[in-house]
Amino acid sequence: MIKLSLSGADELHRTLQEMAKKLGKEKTTAILAEAAKIVTRAVRIFAPKGPTGNLRRAAYDKGLPVKAWYPAVAIAAMRGRKAPHAHLVEYGTRPRYTKLGKSTGIMPSTPYFSGAWGAVKGQVESHIESRLSEELDEAMK
């Protein structure tokens, strides 16, 4: 069994490089892509349902191309074209005004993305740990 513990970006980078060397970059990226899917599903559940539903549909996950400098990466993110307002919903806005000085009000923050991450963080970590353990056990045979 592998114990996975991460605290910073540098440590994450080193850990991913080690895993990629032992497992192969493609397998490592595939495992991280599976974890990103867990986050994406949670974001779609946590995102507020607006009149169009675009905020929920904008969530996506993707395994990124393997690079020599960063061997294994997968992300969960929001498509900007489908929901260009996603950051405004997540973080809210301060008071806004038109050019004529009329107030358009504020938008309170609705931290759906960070809320989703908080809800599934433990599940994602255990998924990565168990899948890496399986793959490393298989590779050692």
PDB file of C-alpha atoms in Angstrom:
ATOM      1  CA  MET A   1       0.000   0.000   0.000  1.00  0.00           C
ATOM      2  CA  ILE A   2       1.181   3.529  -0.814  1.00  0.00           C
ATOM      3  CA  LYS A   3       0.715   6.441   1.556  1.00  0.00           C
ATOM      4  CA  LEU A   4       0.013   9.664  -0.332  1.00  0.00           C
ATOM      5  CA  SER A   5       0.544  12.923   1.498  1.00  0.00           C
ATOM      6  CA  LEU A   6       0.885  16.300  -0.195  1.00  0.00           C
ATOM      7  CA  SER A   7       1.352  19.725   1.279  1.00  0.00           C
ATOM      8  CA  GLY A   8       2.664  22.042  -1.447  1.00  0.00           C
ATOM      9  CA  ALA A   9       3.085  22.516  -5.157  1.00  0.00           C
ATOM     10  CA  ASP A  10       6.777  21.548  -5.132  1.00  0.00           C
ATOM     11  CA  GLU A  11       6.058  18.350  -3.243  1.00  0.00           C
ATOM     12  CA  LEU A  12       3.174  17.581  -5.613  1.00  0.00           C
ATOM     13  CA  HIS A  13       5.440  18.086  -8.620  1.00  0.00           C
ATOM     14  CA  ARG A  14       8.132  15.767  -7.204  1.00  0.00           C
ATOM     15  CA  THR A  15       5.560  13.125  -6.229  1.00  0.00           C
ATOM     16  CA  LEU A  16       3.970  13.182  -9.685  1.00  0.00           C
ATOM     17  CA  GLN A  17       7.375  12.893 -11.353  1.00  0.00           C
ATOM     18  CA  GLU A  18       8.237   9.851  -9.204  1.00  0.00           C
ATOM     19  CA  MET A  19       4.899   8.186  -9.941  1.00  0.00           C
ATOM     20  CA  ALA A  20       5.186   8.906 -13.634  1.00  0.00           C
ATOM     21  CA  LYS A  21       8.624   7.282 -13.737  1.00  0.00           C
ATOM     22  CA  LYS A  22       7.416   4.164 -11.936  1.00  0.00           C
ATOM     23  CA  LEU A  23       4.058   3.766 -13.640  1.00  0.00           C
ATOM     24  CA  GLY A  24       4.481   5.549 -16.907  1.00  0.00           C
ATOM     25  CA  LYS A  25       3.175   8.988 -17.669  1.00  0.00           C
ATOM     26  CA  GLU A  26       0.028   7.781 -19.421  1.00  0.00           C
ATOM     27  CA  LYS A  27      -1.128   5.604 -16.506  1.00  0.00           C
ATOM     28  CA  THR A  28      -0.446   8.358 -13.994  1.00  0.00           C
ATOM     29  CA  THR A  29      -2.381  10.886 -16.072  1.00  0.00           C
ATOM     30  CA  ALA A  30      -5.254   8.401 -16.474  1.00  0.00           C
ATOM     31  CA  ILE A  31      -5.485   7.949 -12.694  1.00  0.00           C
ATOM     32  CA  LEU A  32      -5.503  11.701 -12.158  1.00  0.00           C
ATOM     33  CA  ALA A  33      -8.137  12.090 -14.890  1.00  0.00           C
ATOM     34  CA  GLU A  34     -10.381   9.617 -13.027  1.00  0.00           C
ATOM     35  CA  ALA A  35      -9.969  11.753  -9.910  1.00  0.00           C
ATOM     36  CA  ALA A  36     -10.815  14.906 -11.863  1.00  0.00           C
ATOM     37  CA  LYS A  37     -14.079  13.251 -12.961  1.00  0.00           C
ATOM     38  CA  ILE A  38     -15.057  12.865  -9.305  1.00  0.00           C
ATOM     39  CA  VAL A  39     -14.534  16.598  -8.792  1.00  0.00           C
ATOM     40  CA  THR A  40     -16.463  17.476 -11.959  1.00  0.00           C
ATOM     41  CA  ARG A  41     -19.483  15.422 -10.876  1.00  0.00           C
ATOM     42  CA  ALA A  42     -19.467  17.182  -7.512  1.00  0.00           C
ATOM     43  CA  VAL A  43     -19.192  20.630  -9.134  1.00  0.00           C
ATOM     44  CA  ARG A  44     -22.227  19.854 -11.284  1.00  0.00           C
ATOM     45  CA  ILE A  45     -24.186  18.908  -8.178  1.00  0.00           C
ATOM     46  CA  PHE A  46     -23.057  21.935  -6.141  1.00  0.00           C
ATOM     47  CA  ALA A  47     -23.445  24.543  -8.902  1.00  0.00           C
ATOM     48  CA  PRO A  48     -26.611  26.606  -8.569  1.00  0.00           C
ATOM     49  CA  LYS A  49     -29.210  25.880 -11.224  1.00  0.00           C
ATOM     50  CA  GLY A  50     -29.842  29.072 -13.125  1.00  0.00           C
ATOM     51  CA  PRO A  51     -32.394  29.692 -15.853  1.00  0.00           C
ATOM     52  CA  THR A  52     -30.156  28.202 -18.571  1.00  0.00           C
ATOM     53  CA  GLY A  53     -28.287  25.532 -16.590  1.00  0.00           C
ATOM     54  CA  ASN A  54     -25.059  26.610 -18.280  1.00  0.00           C
ATOM     55  CA  LEU A  55     -23.134  26.831 -15.027  1.00  0.00           C
ATOM     56  CA  ARG A  56     -23.650  23.130 -14.359  1.00  0.00           C
ATOM     57  CA  ARG A  57     -22.972  22.130 -17.949  1.00  0.00           C
ATOM     58  CA  ALA A  58     -19.769  24.204 -18.064  1.00  0.00           C
ATOM     59  CA  ALA A  59     -17.932  21.933 -15.596  1.00  0.00           C
ATOM     60  CA  TYR A  60     -15.512  19.564 -17.295  1.00  0.00           C
ATOM     61  CA  ASP A  61     -12.462  17.429 -16.628  1.00  0.00           C
ATOM     62  CA  LYS A  62      -9.509  16.688 -18.810  1.00  0.00           C
ATOM     63  CA  GLY A  63      -6.218  14.839 -18.736  1.00  0.00           C
ATOM     64  CA  LEU A  64      -3.641  17.224 -20.139  1.00  0.00           C
ATOM     65  CA  PRO A  65      -0.881  16.253 -22.571  1.00  0.00           C
ATOM     66  CA  VAL A  66       2.173  14.797 -20.889  1.00  0.00           C
ATOM     67  CA  LYS A  67       5.076  17.239 -20.821  1.00  0.00           C
ATOM     68  CA  ALA A  68       8.665  16.590 -19.838  1.00  0.00           C
ATOM     69  CA  TRP A  69       8.560  19.355 -17.230  1.00  0.00           C
ATOM     70  CA  TYR A  70       5.213  18.252 -15.713  1.00  0.00           C
ATOM     71  CA  PRO A  71       4.633  14.620 -16.427  1.00  0.00           C
ATOM     72  CA  ALA A  72       1.070  13.986 -15.269  1.00  0.00           C
ATOM     73  CA  VAL A  73      -1.760  16.495 -14.998  1.00  0.00           C
ATOM     74  CA  ALA A  74      -5.534  16.336 -14.986  1.00  0.00           C
ATOM     75  CA  ILE A  75      -7.902  19.197 -14.225  1.00  0.00           C
ATOM     76  CA  ALA A  76     -11.467  19.913 -13.285  1.00  0.00           C
ATOM     77  CA  ALA A  77     -12.461  23.354 -14.528  1.00  0.00           C
ATOM     78  CA  MET A  78     -15.214  25.527 -15.972  1.00  0.00           C
ATOM     79  CA  ARG A  79     -15.633  26.250 -19.680  1.00  0.00           C
ATOM     80  CA  GLY A  80     -15.417  30.018 -19.996  1.00  0.00           C
ATOM     81  CA  ARG A  81     -17.482  30.268 -23.166  1.00  0.00           C
ATOM     82  CA  LYS A  82     -20.380  28.307 -21.749  1.00  0.00           C
ATOM     83  CA  ALA A  83     -20.356  30.065 -18.347  1.00  0.00           C
ATOM     84  CA  PRO A  84     -18.290  33.249 -18.473  1.00  0.00           C
ATOM     85  CA  HIS A  85     -19.927  34.287 -15.202  1.00  0.00           C
ATOM     86  CA  ALA A  86     -18.688  31.257 -13.230  1.00  0.00           C
ATOM     87  CA  HIS A  87     -16.095  33.237 -11.269  1.00  0.00           C
ATOM     88  CA  LEU A  88     -18.680  35.885 -10.375  1.00  0.00           C
ATOM     89  CA  VAL A  89     -20.968  33.240  -8.911  1.00  0.00           C
ATOM     90  CA  GLU A  90     -18.114  31.570  -7.017  1.00  0.00           C
ATOM     91  CA  TYR A  91     -16.630  34.750  -5.534  1.00  0.00           C
ATOM     92  CA  GLY A  92     -19.484  37.269  -5.756  1.00  0.00           C
ATOM     93  CA  THR A  93     -19.130  40.923  -6.699  1.00  0.00           C
ATOM     94  CA  ARG A  94     -18.869  44.221  -4.929  1.00  0.00           C
ATOM     95  CA  PRO A  95     -21.403  46.988  -5.656  1.00  0.00           C
ATOM     96  CA  ARG A  96     -21.531  47.686  -9.383  1.00  0.00           C
ATOM     97  CA  TYR A  97     -22.773  50.715 -11.301  1.00  0.00           C
ATOM     98  CA  THR A  98     -23.722  51.510 -14.885  1.00  0.00           C
ATOM     99  CA  LYS A  99     -21.969  54.302 -16.798  1.00  0.00           C
ATOM    100  CA  LEU A 100     -24.799  56.606 -15.780  1.00  0.00           C
ATOM    101  CA  GLY A 101     -24.180  55.854 -12.101  1.00  0.00           C
ATOM    102  CA  LYS A 102     -27.198  53.625 -11.507  1.00  0.00           C
ATOM    103  CA  SER A 103     -26.521  50.808  -9.048  1.00  0.00           C
ATOM    104  CA  THR A 104     -26.874  47.274 -10.406  1.00  0.00           C
ATOM    105  CA  GLY A 105     -26.353  45.836  -6.943  1.00  0.00           C
ATOM    106  CA  ILE A 106     -24.048  43.164  -5.651  1.00  0.00           C
ATOM    107  CA  MET A 107     -23.893  39.447  -6.287  1.00  0.00           C
ATOM    108  CA  PRO A 108     -23.276  37.420  -3.143  1.00  0.00           C
ATOM    109  CA  SER A 109     -20.701  34.671  -3.401  1.00  0.00           C
ATOM    110  CA  THR A 110     -21.944  31.121  -3.867  1.00  0.00           C
ATOM    111  CA  PRO A 111     -18.785  29.026  -3.499  1.00  0.00           C
ATOM    112  CA  TYR A 112     -20.011  25.980  -5.426  1.00  0.00           C
ATOM    113  CA  PHE A 113     -16.604  24.957  -6.844  1.00  0.00           C
ATOM    114  CA  SER A 114     -14.697  25.228  -3.586  1.00  0.00           C
ATOM    115  CA  GLY A 115     -17.654  23.628  -1.794  1.00  0.00           C
ATOM    116  CA  ALA A 116     -17.593  20.701  -4.208  1.00  0.00           C
ATOM    117  CA  TRP A 117     -13.833  20.296  -3.744  1.00  0.00           C
ATOM    118  CA  GLY A 118     -14.224  20.360   0.038  1.00  0.00           C
ATOM    119  CA  ALA A 119     -16.914  17.688  -0.148  1.00  0.00           C
ATOM    120  CA  VAL A 120     -14.922  15.247  -2.301  1.00  0.00           C
ATOM    121  CA  LYS A 121     -11.312  16.006  -1.380  1.00  0.00           C
ATOM    122  CA  GLY A 122     -10.989  12.939   0.856  1.00  0.00           C
ATOM    123  CA  GLN A 123     -12.656  10.734  -1.753  1.00  0.00           C
ATOM    124  CA  VAL A 124     -10.294  12.025  -4.454  1.00  0.00           C
ATOM    125  CA  GLU A 125      -7.211  11.444  -2.295  1.00  0.00           C
ATOM    126  CA  SER A 126      -8.262   7.898  -1.395  1.00  0.00           C
ATOM    127  CA  HIS A 127      -9.138   7.155  -5.051  1.00  0.00           C
ATOM    128  CA  ILE A 128      -5.700   8.312  -6.213  1.00  0.00           C
ATOM    129  CA  GLU A 129      -3.994   6.406  -3.411  1.00  0.00           C
ATOM    130  CA  SER A 130      -5.840   3.139  -4.075  1.00  0.00           C
ATOM    131  CA  ARG A 131      -5.454   3.320  -7.872  1.00  0.00           C
ATOM    132  CA  LEU A 132      -1.748   4.147  -7.624  1.00  0.00           C
ATOM    133  CA  SER A 133      -1.285   1.305  -5.174  1.00  0.00           C
ATOM    134  CA  GLU A 134      -3.033  -1.116  -7.561  1.00  0.00           C
ATOM    135  CA  GLU A 135      -0.971   0.036 -10.518  1.00  0.00           C
ATOM    136  CA  LEU A 136       2.323  -0.042  -8.618  1.00  0.00           C
ATOM    137  CA  ASP A 137       1.555  -3.520  -7.280  1.00  0.00           C
ATOM    138  CA  GLU A 138       0.846  -4.647 -10.836  1.00  0.00           C
ATOM    139  CA  ALA A 139       4.025  -2.982 -12.140  1.00  0.00           C
ATOM    140  CA  MET A 140       6.173  -4.683  -9.491  1.00  0.00           C
ATOM    141  CA  LYS A 141       5.022  -8.181 -10.533  1.00  0.00           C
TER     142      LYS A 141
END
